[in-house]
Amino acid sequence: MKAAVLTAHGDLDVIRYVDDLPIPEPGFGEVRVRMKAAALNRLDLFVRRGWKGLELDFPHPMG
């Protein structure tokens, strides 16, 4: 799976493009869809900067 991921909290240099993430298997009652594009929003900026009290595992996919 391809994704823009955060490697840590910080400035723009913590964003990396990766193309080898494992494709998650859908759970019961879920489906997998093919995506051509995804959008980022203001919340992604807050997450990148390190929102107080937010705990993330890195690398963390954006979007």
Tab-separated table of N, CA and C in Angstrom:
chain	number	residue	atom	x	y	z
A	1	MET	N	0.851	-1.161	0.000
A	1	MET	CA	0.000	0.000	0.000
A	1	MET	C	0.902	1.230	0.000
A	2	LYS	N	0.506	2.256	-0.737
A	2	LYS	CA	1.252	3.508	-0.786
A	2	LYS	C	0.634	4.492	0.198
A	3	ALA	N	1.483	5.307	0.839
A	3	ALA	CA	0.951	6.272	1.803
A	3	ALA	C	1.981	7.344	2.107
A	4	ALA	N	1.477	8.497	2.505
A	4	ALA	CA	2.315	9.522	3.118
A	4	ALA	C	2.242	9.257	4.613
A	5	VAL	N	3.386	9.074	5.249
A	5	VAL	CA	3.399	8.736	6.671
A	5	VAL	C	4.213	9.756	7.456
A	6	LEU	N	3.840	9.900	8.714
A	6	LEU	CA	4.618	10.715	9.641
A	6	LEU	C	5.618	9.799	10.326
A	7	THR	N	6.872	10.216	10.385
A	7	THR	CA	7.886	9.430	11.078
A	7	THR	C	8.055	9.889	12.519
A	8	ALA	N	7.527	11.074	12.835
A	8	ALA	CA	7.584	11.665	14.177
A	8	ALA	C	6.718	12.913	14.143
A	9	HIS	N	6.575	13.578	15.278
A	9	HIS	CA	5.941	14.892	15.276
A	9	HIS	C	6.999	15.903	14.858
A	10	GLY	N	6.589	16.937	14.114
A	10	GLY	CA	7.568	17.940	13.733
A	10	GLY	C	7.158	18.732	12.516
A	11	ASP	N	8.165	19.224	11.802
A	11	ASP	CA	7.971	20.064	10.626
A	11	ASP	C	7.726	19.184	9.394
A	12	LEU	N	7.758	19.786	8.217
A	12	LEU	CA	7.471	19.050	6.984
A	12	LEU	C	8.447	17.912	6.708
A	13	ASP	N	9.638	17.981	7.268
A	13	ASP	CA	10.639	16.947	6.990
A	13	ASP	C	10.327	15.602	7.653
A	14	VAL	N	9.269	15.514	8.475
A	14	VAL	CA	8.900	14.237	9.093
A	14	VAL	C	7.923	13.440	8.231
A	15	ILE	N	7.516	14.001	7.081
A	15	ILE	CA	6.598	13.314	6.177
A	15	ILE	C	7.413	12.522	5.154
A	16	ARG	N	7.101	11.247	5.009
A	16	ARG	CA	7.775	10.378	4.044
A	16	ARG	C	6.733	9.685	3.175
A	17	TYR	N	7.085	9.441	1.926
A	17	TYR	CA	6.239	8.664	1.019
A	17	TYR	C	6.767	7.239	1.018
A	18	VAL	N	5.902	6.294	1.299
A	18	VAL	CA	6.300	4.888	1.286
A	18	VAL	C	5.355	4.108	0.381
A	19	ASP	N	5.868	3.067	-0.220
A	19	ASP	CA	5.021	2.260	-1.104
A	19	ASP	C	5.052	0.777	-0.747
A	20	ASP	N	5.465	0.461	0.478
A	20	ASP	CA	5.550	-0.948	0.862
A	20	ASP	C	4.834	-1.268	2.175
A	21	LEU	N	3.808	-0.493	2.519
A	21	LEU	CA	3.036	-0.806	3.722
A	21	LEU	C	2.163	-2.029	3.465
A	22	PRO	N	1.955	-2.863	4.478
A	22	PRO	CA	1.081	-4.025	4.282
A	22	PRO	C	-0.360	-3.583	4.044
A	23	ILE	N	-1.051	-4.307	3.187
A	23	ILE	CA	-2.459	-4.009	2.909
A	23	ILE	C	-3.293	-4.674	3.997
A	24	PRO	N	-4.044	-3.878	4.779
A	24	PRO	CA	-4.834	-4.482	5.856
A	24	PRO	C	-5.980	-5.328	5.313
A	25	GLU	N	-6.241	-6.436	5.971
A	25	GLU	CA	-7.351	-7.306	5.586
A	25	GLU	C	-8.640	-6.765	6.196
A	26	PRO	N	-9.720	-6.723	5.414
A	26	PRO	CA	-10.991	-6.246	5.970
A	26	PRO	C	-11.530	-7.219	7.014
A	27	GLY	N	-12.150	-6.654	8.038
A	27	GLY	CA	-12.774	-7.471	9.075
A	27	GLY	C	-14.186	-7.874	8.671
A	28	PHE	N	-14.865	-8.539	9.579
A	28	PHE	CA	-16.233	-8.982	9.329
A	28	PHE	C	-17.125	-7.769	9.066
A	29	GLY	N	-17.884	-7.799	7.972
A	29	GLY	CA	-18.787	-6.702	7.637
A	29	GLY	C	-18.100	-5.517	6.980
A	30	GLU	N	-16.814	-5.642	6.660
A	30	GLU	CA	-16.056	-4.571	6.014
A	30	GLU	C	-15.685	-4.986	4.595
A	31	VAL	N	-15.359	-4.008	3.756
A	31	VAL	CA	-14.892	-4.276	2.400
A	31	VAL	C	-13.631	-3.467	2.140
A	32	ARG	N	-12.838	-3.914	1.195
A	32	ARG	CA	-11.662	-3.160	0.765
A	32	ARG	C	-12.019	-2.459	-0.531
A	33	VAL	N	-11.669	-1.183	-0.650
A	33	VAL	CA	-11.934	-0.425	-1.870
A	33	VAL	C	-10.618	0.082	-2.439
A	34	ARG	N	-10.572	0.220	-3.752
A	34	ARG	CA	-9.394	0.773	-4.415
A	34	ARG	C	-9.506	2.294	-4.389
A	35	MET	N	-8.434	2.959	-3.977
A	35	MET	CA	-8.438	4.421	-3.907
A	35	MET	C	-7.464	4.983	-4.924
A	36	LYS	N	-7.856	6.039	-5.594
A	36	LYS	CA	-6.978	6.743	-6.528
A	36	LYS	C	-6.290	7.911	-5.843
A	37	ALA	N	-6.968	8.515	-4.866
A	37	ALA	CA	-6.427	9.685	-4.179
A	37	ALA	C	-7.068	9.802	-2.805
A	38	ALA	N	-6.414	10.525	-1.938
A	38	ALA	CA	-6.959	10.812	-0.608
A	38	ALA	C	-6.616	12.255	-0.267
A	39	ALA	N	-7.437	12.862	0.535
A	39	ALA	CA	-7.227	14.263	0.909
A	39	ALA	C	-6.679	14.360	2.329
A	40	LEU	N	-5.945	15.413	2.569
A	40	LEU	CA	-5.510	15.753	3.921
A	40	LEU	C	-6.323	16.952	4.372
A	41	ASN	N	-6.500	17.088	5.675
A	41	ASN	CA	-7.226	18.243	6.180
A	41	ASN	C	-6.460	18.882	7.330
A	42	ARG	N	-7.051	19.874	7.926
A	42	ARG	CA	-6.375	20.633	8.978
A	42	ARG	C	-5.979	19.751	10.168
A	43	LEU	N	-6.779	18.742	10.461
A	43	LEU	CA	-6.447	17.837	11.559
A	43	LEU	C	-5.096	17.161	11.321
A	44	ASP	N	-4.784	16.834	10.070
A	44	ASP	CA	-3.488	16.225	9.762
A	44	ASP	C	-2.336	17.162	10.121
A	45	LEU	N	-2.535	18.466	9.968
A	45	LEU	CA	-1.509	19.435	10.377
A	45	LEU	C	-1.313	19.406	11.885
A	46	PHE	N	-2.415	19.356	12.634
A	46	PHE	CA	-2.323	19.308	14.094
A	46	PHE	C	-1.623	18.032	14.550
A	47	VAL	N	-1.954	16.920	13.918
A	47	VAL	CA	-1.331	15.644	14.260
A	47	VAL	C	0.164	15.704	13.969
A	48	ARG	N	0.538	16.242	12.812
A	48	ARG	CA	1.960	16.339	12.459
A	48	ARG	C	2.720	17.188	13.466
A	49	ARG	N	2.118	18.276	13.903
A	49	ARG	CA	2.781	19.172	14.854
A	49	ARG	C	2.854	18.595	16.262
A	50	GLY	N	2.001	17.622	16.564
A	50	GLY	CA	2.025	17.005	17.889
A	50	GLY	C	0.970	17.581	18.812
A	51	TRP	N	-0.261	17.206	18.591
A	51	TRP	CA	-1.378	17.663	19.408
A	51	TRP	C	-1.205	17.147	20.825
A	52	LYS	N	-1.317	18.029	21.818
A	52	LYS	CA	-1.109	17.665	23.215
A	52	LYS	C	-2.068	16.544	23.619
A	53	GLY	N	-1.535	15.499	24.223
A	53	GLY	CA	-2.335	14.372	24.672
A	53	GLY	C	-2.569	13.301	23.622
A	54	LEU	N	-2.094	13.519	22.403
A	54	LEU	CA	-2.292	12.555	21.320
A	54	LEU	C	-1.147	11.549	21.316
A	55	GLU	N	-1.475	10.278	21.403
A	55	GLU	CA	-0.482	9.204	21.391
A	55	GLU	C	-0.555	8.474	20.054
A	56	LEU	N	0.549	8.445	19.311
A	56	LEU	CA	0.584	7.778	18.009
A	56	LEU	C	1.712	6.765	17.952
A	57	ASP	N	1.509	5.733	17.164
A	57	ASP	CA	2.592	4.822	16.815
A	57	ASP	C	3.156	5.305	15.485
A	58	PHE	N	4.482	5.376	15.384
A	58	PHE	CA	5.121	5.816	14.152
A	58	PHE	C	5.780	4.629	13.469
A	59	PRO	N	5.757	4.572	12.139
A	59	PRO	CA	5.209	5.567	11.215
A	59	PRO	C	3.679	5.562	11.253
A	60	HIS	N	3.088	6.738	11.088
A	60	HIS	CA	1.636	6.920	11.152
A	60	HIS	C	1.132	7.420	9.802
A	61	PRO	N	0.259	6.658	9.119
A	61	PRO	CA	-0.268	7.108	7.822
A	61	PRO	C	-1.112	8.370	7.973
A	62	MET	N	-0.972	9.287	7.042
A	62	MET	CA	-1.769	10.513	7.059
A	62	MET	C	-3.050	10.297	6.268
A	63	GLY	N	-4.030	11.169	6.513
A	63	GLY	CA	-5.284	11.113	5.766
A	63	GLY	C	-6.278	10.354	6.517
